[in-house]
Amino acid sequence: MPLFADRAEAARALASRLADERLPGPLVVLALPRGGVPIGAEVARRLHVPLDLLLVRKIGAPWQPELAVAAVVDGPEPEIVVDEETAAATGADDAYIRREAERERREIERRRHVYLRGRAPVPLEGATAILVDDGIATGTTVRAALKAVRRRGARRVVLAVPVAPHDTLFALRHAVDRVVCLAEPMPFRAIGLHYAHFSQLSDDEVTAALDAAGA
């Protein structure tokens, strides 16, 4: 049986949990597009704090695009984080990862233009950054995102998601100051299986959520 009816239900539950955490401010919510944006918008609204995006793109395996072998994260110096074990197991060599990373950088540029429309990033220096997504599977994309958050000077980093596998959260614990996760189901298969409704979001839905949150 699914844990959540949809992202809206998961967002309300996660926002309520984070409100109880009484995290030290100033707070900034960072959402991973696309699925993390409605989650982040609700969290930002509940906590009355700014919402921004962290643009990260997964690099999928040659034979399974949904299986992350690496991720590329936006920034003045775009960074690639590789899951060496998964890359080796799937035959994703350095040349493949470099080629796919360049393609994903172009998509990051497109999303920055469409979603942010010239808005400057919210400063993170000295802040508690709450990184939000609609779930975590392997953690490769999140690891890339966390590196970018630290690089931007956040004083504390909180990873907040509705659902994720326990072993992935355990592996990420050293990269954050706090993990807030509503459910760690076993066995864990795909994020979408834990939602009754888990449709892909359109660019228009992402920008509408950002506009509603006053991002």
XYZ file of C-alpha atoms in Angstrom:
215
model
C 0.000 0.000 0.000
C 1.434 3.449 -0.898
C 2.651 5.621 1.962
C 1.385 8.892 0.452
C -1.541 9.798 -1.775
C 0.576 12.310 -3.717
C 3.356 14.871 -3.325
C 0.976 17.356 -1.712
C 0.193 14.984 1.145
C 3.866 14.104 1.585
C 4.775 17.795 1.544
C 2.329 18.652 4.318
C 3.598 15.820 6.495
C 7.247 16.712 5.927
C 6.609 20.419 6.551
C 4.886 19.577 9.824
C 7.807 17.421 10.945
C 10.329 20.136 10.067
C 8.303 22.762 11.927
C 8.666 20.617 15.047
C 12.458 20.427 14.598
C 12.979 24.080 15.607
C 16.038 24.361 13.386
C 18.415 27.284 13.993
C 18.016 30.128 11.516
C 18.323 31.753 9.194
C 16.671 28.997 7.152
C 16.666 28.494 3.387
C 14.806 25.692 1.599
C 16.512 24.249 -1.476
C 14.381 22.060 -3.736
C 15.628 19.609 -6.351
C 13.589 19.954 -9.576
C 11.299 18.743 -10.679
C 9.675 16.511 -8.075
C 11.175 18.275 -5.090
C 9.718 21.667 -5.963
C 6.138 21.182 -4.678
C 7.601 19.574 -1.550
C 9.996 22.468 -1.031
C 7.305 25.061 -1.718
C 5.089 23.669 1.046
C 8.013 23.441 3.483
C 9.056 27.032 2.742
C 5.460 28.232 3.163
C 5.023 26.427 6.488
C 8.353 27.678 7.872
C 7.978 31.178 6.357
C 11.437 31.058 4.781
C 12.892 31.589 1.279
C 12.737 28.879 -1.373
C 15.412 28.364 -4.001
C 16.343 25.632 -6.462
C 19.440 23.474 -6.600
C 19.897 22.334 -10.176
C 21.326 18.829 -10.317
C 21.024 16.291 -13.111
C 21.355 12.556 -12.830
C 23.466 10.619 -15.328
C 21.760 7.286 -15.905
C 23.311 3.943 -16.746
C 23.688 3.112 -20.462
C 21.003 0.444 -20.313
C 18.854 1.909 -17.522
C 18.447 5.704 -17.556
C 16.706 5.707 -14.159
C 19.700 4.048 -12.463
C 22.125 6.812 -11.493
C 25.812 6.236 -12.149
C 26.754 9.891 -11.615
C 25.296 13.362 -11.218
C 26.305 16.836 -12.318
C 25.508 19.855 -10.149
C 25.141 23.475 -11.176
C 27.548 26.158 -10.026
C 30.383 28.447 -11.117
C 32.424 25.259 -11.437
C 29.982 22.438 -12.275
C 30.881 19.301 -10.347
C 30.421 15.660 -11.294
C 29.907 13.070 -8.564
C 30.357 9.454 -9.690
C 29.033 6.312 -8.036
C 32.101 4.260 -8.859
C 30.581 0.893 -7.950
C 27.426 1.368 -10.027
C 29.359 2.873 -12.936
C 31.706 -0.113 -13.051
C 28.852 -2.612 -12.790
C 26.924 -1.023 -15.666
C 29.824 -0.333 -18.028
C 29.581 3.460 -17.704
C 33.181 4.446 -18.396
C 34.750 7.909 -18.073
C 34.067 8.805 -21.705
C 30.383 7.932 -21.342
C 30.057 9.946 -18.132
C 31.809 12.998 -19.614
C 29.597 12.880 -22.702
C 26.394 12.561 -20.686
C 27.534 15.223 -18.226
C 27.868 17.755 -21.044
C 24.342 16.974 -22.196
C 22.991 17.336 -18.670
C 24.792 20.665 -18.226
C 22.853 21.974 -21.209
C 19.608 20.850 -19.553
C 20.670 22.607 -16.335
C 21.166 25.809 -18.310
C 17.733 25.422 -19.892
C 16.068 24.859 -16.531
C 17.830 27.828 -14.959
C 16.495 30.032 -17.740
C 12.940 28.634 -17.600
C 12.507 28.258 -13.837
C 14.525 31.096 -12.328
C 14.188 33.695 -15.101
C 17.216 35.653 -14.012
C 16.552 35.508 -10.263
C 19.751 35.574 -8.224
C 20.448 32.604 -5.924
C 19.387 32.975 -2.296
C 22.565 33.458 -0.201
C 23.488 30.456 1.931
C 26.439 31.856 3.895
C 25.833 31.194 7.579
C 22.372 29.741 6.979
C 20.761 26.398 7.733
C 20.032 24.940 4.295
C 17.179 22.420 4.082
C 17.642 20.263 0.977
C 14.305 18.792 -0.102
C 13.251 16.213 -2.682
C 10.262 13.892 -3.112
C 12.416 10.880 -2.230
C 15.867 9.324 -2.502
C 16.874 6.066 -4.163
C 20.629 5.533 -4.648
C 21.630 8.946 -3.296
C 24.020 9.841 -6.127
C 22.117 12.991 -7.108
C 21.756 14.065 -3.488
C 25.480 13.614 -2.811
C 26.229 16.004 -5.665
C 23.678 18.471 -4.331
C 25.077 18.358 -0.807
C 28.570 19.144 -2.072
C 27.202 22.216 -3.830
C 25.379 23.381 -0.686
C 28.513 23.087 1.423
C 30.513 24.889 -1.243
C 28.091 27.833 -1.054
C 28.856 28.337 2.624
C 25.863 26.902 4.471
C 26.530 26.687 8.217
C 24.254 23.669 8.684
C 22.737 21.279 6.145
C 19.509 19.349 6.737
C 18.403 16.640 4.309
C 14.594 16.337 4.318
C 12.597 13.826 2.253
C 9.340 11.898 2.628
C 10.816 8.498 1.771
C 14.212 6.851 1.279
C 15.958 3.516 1.903
C 17.705 3.196 5.251
C 21.068 2.186 3.799
C 21.174 5.235 1.520
C 20.411 7.586 4.406
C 23.053 5.856 6.504
C 25.629 6.410 3.744
C 24.707 10.112 3.507
C 24.767 10.842 7.232
C 28.369 12.108 7.230
C 27.504 14.767 4.616
C 24.728 16.459 6.620
C 24.038 17.784 10.090
C 20.528 16.341 10.296
C 18.378 13.898 8.347
C 14.583 14.173 8.448
C 12.829 11.317 6.645
C 9.221 10.277 7.196
C 9.567 6.649 6.079
C 12.331 4.130 5.378
C 10.388 1.192 3.901
C 11.890 -2.251 3.476
C 12.231 -3.479 0.854
C 12.741 -0.255 -1.056
C 12.290 -0.343 -4.818
C 11.385 2.895 -6.578
C 10.341 6.232 -5.085
C 7.137 6.363 -7.135
C 5.893 3.045 -5.748
C 5.404 4.714 -2.375
C 2.989 7.291 -3.829
C -0.501 6.482 -5.091
C -0.140 9.290 -7.642
C 3.373 10.156 -8.847
C 3.120 11.867 -12.213
C 5.999 13.688 -13.851
C 5.828 17.436 -13.318
C 5.885 19.832 -16.257
C 8.001 22.977 -16.491
C 4.812 25.020 -16.083
C 3.955 23.228 -12.832
C 7.447 23.878 -11.479
C 7.352 27.591 -12.274
C 3.824 27.872 -10.844
C 4.989 26.314 -7.563
C 7.950 28.704 -7.420
C 5.773 31.713 -8.138
C 3.255 30.660 -5.491
C 6.052 30.365 -2.945
C 7.351 33.819 -3.857
C 10.716 32.360 -4.844
